[in-house]
Amino acid sequence: FKISLGKSSSRPKSTKDVRRKRRERERDRKYNLVGKICTMAKIWRKFKNVFSDEEEEDSWVDQFGEHCPKLSLKTRIICWGVCFGIGTFLSFLGGIFVLKITTQPEIFAALYTSGNLVAMAGTCFLWGPCAQCKKMWDSERWLATTIYLVSMAITLVCAFVVPPPWNVLAVIGALIFQFCALVWYSASFIPCGRKILKKIVAGIFSCCTGS
């Protein structure tokens, strides 16, 4: 009976047990690695806060957030719709003055540009001002945002600074540039929007050239 017990104790383990213990060791190793990385990240953030003013920036953001009222989803959608409607109405008024662009180009440029600004500001109600600024200036959208804002400034400069009769041509060119910048900026918020826009433009160009 003792010999049989010795044989049973020296019997090799099954393949399932070996695999299970191996998976447990690998899992423990991964957890330990993740824990070390998290600990190093926390230490780095504390070390960075000592030599930077990140805490002051966070406190400024918190103070700014306290002054902004918390709105419900319905209220945010309504506010966005109101801003979008006002912006569209201003742009429509600018379209009425397009017939007088040769004599009063500054009115058309000011109304059209202000309408785009109000419509763009209305999106702050959907995501919040801080989140909207982060979306506008992230690594994939900062160039489009910069070009769009610069196009608005160029339009106003051409309308109020450039002397007549050159201001008419300058305003028309600036408005075309602003519209293209608006389309490119809006496409950046749509998944695969820029790729689709490039294909559309390439298709139109190929049709026009007959190639």
Tab-separated table of C-alpha atoms in Angstrom:
chain	number	residue	atom	x	y	z
A	1	PHE	CA	0.000	0.000	0.000
A	2	LYS	CA	2.899	2.346	0.756
A	3	ILE	CA	4.482	1.552	-2.570
A	4	SER	CA	1.259	2.395	-4.409
A	5	LEU	CA	1.096	5.771	-2.628
A	6	GLY	CA	4.660	6.520	-3.648
A	7	LYS	CA	3.866	5.762	-7.247
A	8	SER	CA	0.731	7.954	-7.191
A	9	SER	CA	2.652	10.889	-5.681
A	10	SER	CA	5.397	10.617	-8.289
A	11	ARG	CA	2.874	10.534	-11.144
A	12	PRO	CA	3.428	13.445	-13.557
A	13	LYS	CA	0.888	16.256	-13.605
A	14	SER	CA	-1.631	16.506	-16.411
A	15	THR	CA	-1.133	18.864	-19.333
A	16	LYS	CA	-4.140	20.987	-18.301
A	17	ASP	CA	-2.658	21.668	-14.860
A	18	VAL	CA	0.667	22.665	-16.374
A	19	ARG	CA	-0.990	25.034	-18.836
A	20	ARG	CA	-3.212	26.526	-16.135
A	21	LYS	CA	-0.267	27.271	-13.858
A	22	ARG	CA	1.666	28.703	-16.766
A	23	ARG	CA	-1.218	31.063	-17.606
A	24	GLU	CA	-1.452	32.099	-13.972
A	25	ARG	CA	2.257	32.924	-13.867
A	26	GLU	CA	2.008	34.945	-17.081
A	27	ARG	CA	-1.043	36.780	-15.778
A	28	ASP	CA	0.710	37.625	-12.505
A	29	ARG	CA	3.733	38.817	-14.453
A	30	LYS	CA	1.555	41.125	-16.578
A	31	TYR	CA	-0.269	42.509	-13.537
A	32	ASN	CA	3.040	43.212	-11.834
A	33	LEU	CA	4.315	44.978	-14.957
A	34	VAL	CA	1.161	47.106	-15.254
A	35	GLY	CA	1.360	47.973	-11.581
A	36	LYS	CA	4.980	49.089	-11.931
A	37	ILE	CA	4.115	51.236	-14.966
A	38	CYS	CA	1.212	52.890	-13.119
A	39	THR	CA	3.418	53.549	-10.117
A	40	MET	CA	6.134	55.080	-12.284
A	41	ALA	CA	3.521	57.256	-14.038
A	42	LYS	CA	2.210	58.540	-10.698
A	43	ILE	CA	5.734	59.301	-9.514
A	44	TRP	CA	6.480	61.131	-12.769
A	45	ARG	CA	3.310	63.245	-12.477
A	46	LYS	CA	4.175	64.208	-8.903
A	47	PHE	CA	7.740	65.013	-9.933
A	48	LYS	CA	6.471	67.068	-12.874
A	49	ASN	CA	4.018	69.035	-10.744
A	50	VAL	CA	6.860	70.186	-8.518
A	51	PHE	CA	8.598	71.970	-11.397
A	52	SER	CA	5.546	73.109	-13.366
A	53	ASP	CA	2.374	75.096	-12.828
A	54	GLU	CA	0.050	72.263	-13.813
A	55	GLU	CA	-1.809	72.537	-10.516
A	56	GLU	CA	-2.513	76.213	-11.207
A	57	GLU	CA	-3.844	75.337	-14.660
A	58	ASP	CA	-6.105	72.672	-13.203
A	59	SER	CA	-7.373	75.084	-10.573
A	60	TRP	CA	-8.038	77.664	-13.316
A	61	VAL	CA	-10.020	75.092	-15.285
A	62	ASP	CA	-11.956	74.156	-12.168
A	63	GLN	CA	-12.735	77.803	-11.463
A	64	PHE	CA	-13.850	78.299	-15.050
A	65	GLY	CA	-16.049	75.210	-14.806
A	66	GLU	CA	-17.684	76.491	-11.643
A	67	HIS	CA	-18.853	79.642	-13.427
A	68	CYS	CA	-20.308	77.597	-16.305
A	69	PRO	CA	-23.750	76.245	-15.398
A	70	LYS	CA	-24.399	72.565	-15.898
A	71	LEU	CA	-26.982	72.164	-18.628
A	72	SER	CA	-29.117	69.170	-19.453
A	73	LEU	CA	-28.891	67.447	-22.820
A	74	LYS	CA	-32.170	68.982	-23.965
A	75	THR	CA	-31.046	72.500	-23.002
A	76	ARG	CA	-27.708	72.066	-24.746
A	77	ILE	CA	-29.379	70.911	-27.955
A	78	ILE	CA	-31.799	73.848	-27.813
A	79	CYS	CA	-28.970	76.354	-27.272
A	80	TRP	CA	-26.985	74.811	-30.102
A	81	GLY	CA	-30.049	75.005	-32.370
A	82	VAL	CA	-30.601	78.669	-31.471
A	83	CYS	CA	-26.976	79.565	-32.218
A	84	PHE	CA	-27.047	77.594	-35.447
A	85	GLY	CA	-30.274	79.339	-36.465
A	86	ILE	CA	-28.870	82.785	-35.687
A	87	GLY	CA	-25.700	81.995	-37.624
A	88	THR	CA	-27.693	80.756	-40.606
A	89	PHE	CA	-29.892	83.860	-40.488
A	90	LEU	CA	-26.863	86.158	-40.458
A	91	SER	CA	-25.335	84.299	-43.382
A	92	PHE	CA	-28.680	84.590	-45.202
A	93	LEU	CA	-28.686	88.345	-44.607
A	94	GLY	CA	-25.188	88.431	-46.016
A	95	GLY	CA	-26.493	86.634	-49.095
A	96	ILE	CA	-29.068	89.405	-49.552
A	97	PHE	CA	-26.279	91.994	-49.611
A	98	VAL	CA	-24.314	89.999	-52.181
A	99	LEU	CA	-26.041	92.064	-54.864
A	100	LYS	CA	-24.456	95.161	-53.304
A	101	ILE	CA	-21.013	93.635	-52.977
A	102	THR	CA	-19.596	96.104	-55.476
A	103	THR	CA	-20.667	99.083	-53.339
A	104	GLN	CA	-20.830	97.628	-49.787
A	105	PRO	CA	-18.610	94.534	-49.603
A	106	GLU	CA	-17.896	95.067	-45.881
A	107	ILE	CA	-21.541	94.416	-44.920
A	108	PHE	CA	-21.673	91.146	-46.821
A	109	ALA	CA	-18.310	89.994	-45.429
A	110	ALA	CA	-19.178	90.973	-41.833
A	111	LEU	CA	-22.573	89.249	-41.866
A	112	TYR	CA	-21.293	86.061	-43.482
A	113	THR	CA	-18.272	85.802	-41.176
A	114	SER	CA	-20.251	86.587	-38.016
A	115	GLY	CA	-22.809	83.957	-38.992
A	116	ASN	CA	-20.088	81.320	-39.232
A	117	LEU	CA	-18.619	82.419	-35.890
A	118	VAL	CA	-21.974	82.182	-34.102
A	119	ALA	CA	-22.705	78.777	-35.630
A	120	MET	CA	-19.269	77.486	-34.599
A	121	ALA	CA	-19.660	78.911	-31.082
A	122	GLY	CA	-22.957	77.046	-30.754
A	123	THR	CA	-21.112	73.728	-30.771
A	124	CYS	CA	-19.673	74.681	-27.369
A	125	PHE	CA	-23.097	73.918	-25.910
A	126	LEU	CA	-22.937	70.319	-27.156
A	127	TRP	CA	-19.533	69.324	-25.737
A	128	GLY	CA	-18.751	72.225	-23.417
A	129	PRO	CA	-16.250	75.045	-24.039
A	130	CYS	CA	-13.199	73.209	-22.665
A	131	ALA	CA	-13.958	69.976	-24.555
A	132	GLN	CA	-14.690	71.943	-27.720
A	133	CYS	CA	-11.343	73.749	-27.506
A	134	LYS	CA	-9.569	70.425	-27.027
A	135	LYS	CA	-11.318	69.005	-30.081
A	136	MET	CA	-10.489	72.084	-32.148
A	137	TRP	CA	-6.796	72.109	-31.240
A	138	ASP	CA	-5.970	68.405	-31.127
A	139	SER	CA	-3.188	66.953	-33.251
A	140	GLU	CA	-5.482	65.996	-36.141
A	141	ARG	CA	-7.550	69.194	-36.337
A	142	TRP	CA	-5.403	72.149	-35.256
A	143	LEU	CA	-4.295	72.952	-38.797
A	144	ALA	CA	-7.863	73.007	-40.145
A	145	THR	CA	-8.978	75.167	-37.201
A	146	THR	CA	-6.124	77.606	-37.740
A	147	ILE	CA	-6.831	77.905	-41.469
A	148	TYR	CA	-10.537	78.473	-40.819
A	149	LEU	CA	-9.947	81.218	-38.239
A	150	VAL	CA	-7.303	82.857	-40.422
A	151	SER	CA	-9.709	82.826	-43.383
A	152	MET	CA	-12.268	84.733	-41.283
A	153	ALA	CA	-9.678	87.319	-40.288
A	154	ILE	CA	-8.521	87.691	-43.901
A	155	THR	CA	-12.113	88.239	-45.034
A	156	LEU	CA	-12.646	91.069	-42.536
A	157	VAL	CA	-9.277	92.632	-43.368
A	158	CYS	CA	-10.063	92.568	-47.083
A	159	ALA	CA	-13.466	94.152	-46.453
A	160	PHE	CA	-12.423	96.972	-44.106
A	161	VAL	CA	-8.736	97.610	-44.886
A	162	VAL	CA	-8.222	97.023	-48.611
A	163	PRO	CA	-9.174	100.181	-50.520
A	164	PRO	CA	-11.760	100.116	-53.314
A	165	PRO	CA	-12.089	98.881	-55.991
A	166	TRP	CA	-9.640	96.113	-55.065
A	167	ASN	CA	-11.598	95.242	-51.917
A	168	VAL	CA	-14.386	93.681	-53.980
A	169	LEU	CA	-12.118	91.126	-55.623
A	170	ALA	CA	-10.281	90.569	-52.352
A	171	VAL	CA	-13.524	89.920	-50.461
A	172	ILE	CA	-14.788	87.487	-53.101
A	173	GLY	CA	-11.518	85.547	-53.017
A	174	ALA	CA	-11.452	85.565	-49.208
A	175	LEU	CA	-15.050	84.328	-48.990
A	176	ILE	CA	-14.305	81.444	-51.359
A	177	PHE	CA	-11.270	80.597	-49.252
A	178	GLN	CA	-13.365	80.813	-46.058
A	179	PHE	CA	-16.042	78.516	-47.489
A	180	CYS	CA	-13.453	75.903	-48.499
A	181	ALA	CA	-11.856	76.150	-45.047
A	182	LEU	CA	-15.287	75.686	-43.440
A	183	VAL	CA	-15.962	72.553	-45.491
A	184	TRP	CA	-12.547	71.096	-44.616
A	185	TYR	CA	-12.979	71.992	-40.934
A	186	SER	CA	-16.449	70.420	-40.792
A	187	ALA	CA	-15.226	67.276	-42.555
A	188	SER	CA	-12.662	66.763	-39.783
A	189	PHE	CA	-15.501	66.025	-37.327
A	190	ILE	CA	-17.022	63.354	-39.578
A	191	PRO	CA	-15.480	59.857	-39.517
A	192	CYS	CA	-13.555	59.411	-42.784
A	193	GLY	CA	-14.974	62.781	-43.855
A	194	ARG	CA	-11.726	64.076	-45.281
A	195	LYS	CA	-11.130	60.919	-47.308
A	196	ILE	CA	-14.648	61.127	-48.764
A	197	LEU	CA	-14.170	64.817	-49.528
A	198	LYS	CA	-10.874	64.127	-51.297
A	199	LYS	CA	-12.524	61.445	-53.435
A	200	ILE	CA	-15.384	63.806	-54.339
A	201	VAL	CA	-12.990	66.590	-55.316
A	202	ALA	CA	-10.839	64.157	-57.306
A	203	GLY	CA	-13.930	62.847	-59.106
A	204	ILE	CA	-15.107	66.374	-59.973
A	205	PHE	CA	-11.623	67.316	-61.178
A	206	SER	CA	-11.392	64.202	-63.353
A	207	CYS	CA	-14.828	64.905	-64.860
A	208	CYS	CA	-13.882	68.509	-65.622
A	209	THR	CA	-10.589	67.554	-67.232
A	210	GLY	CA	-12.149	64.615	-69.084
A	211	SER	CA	-9.526	62.157	-67.875
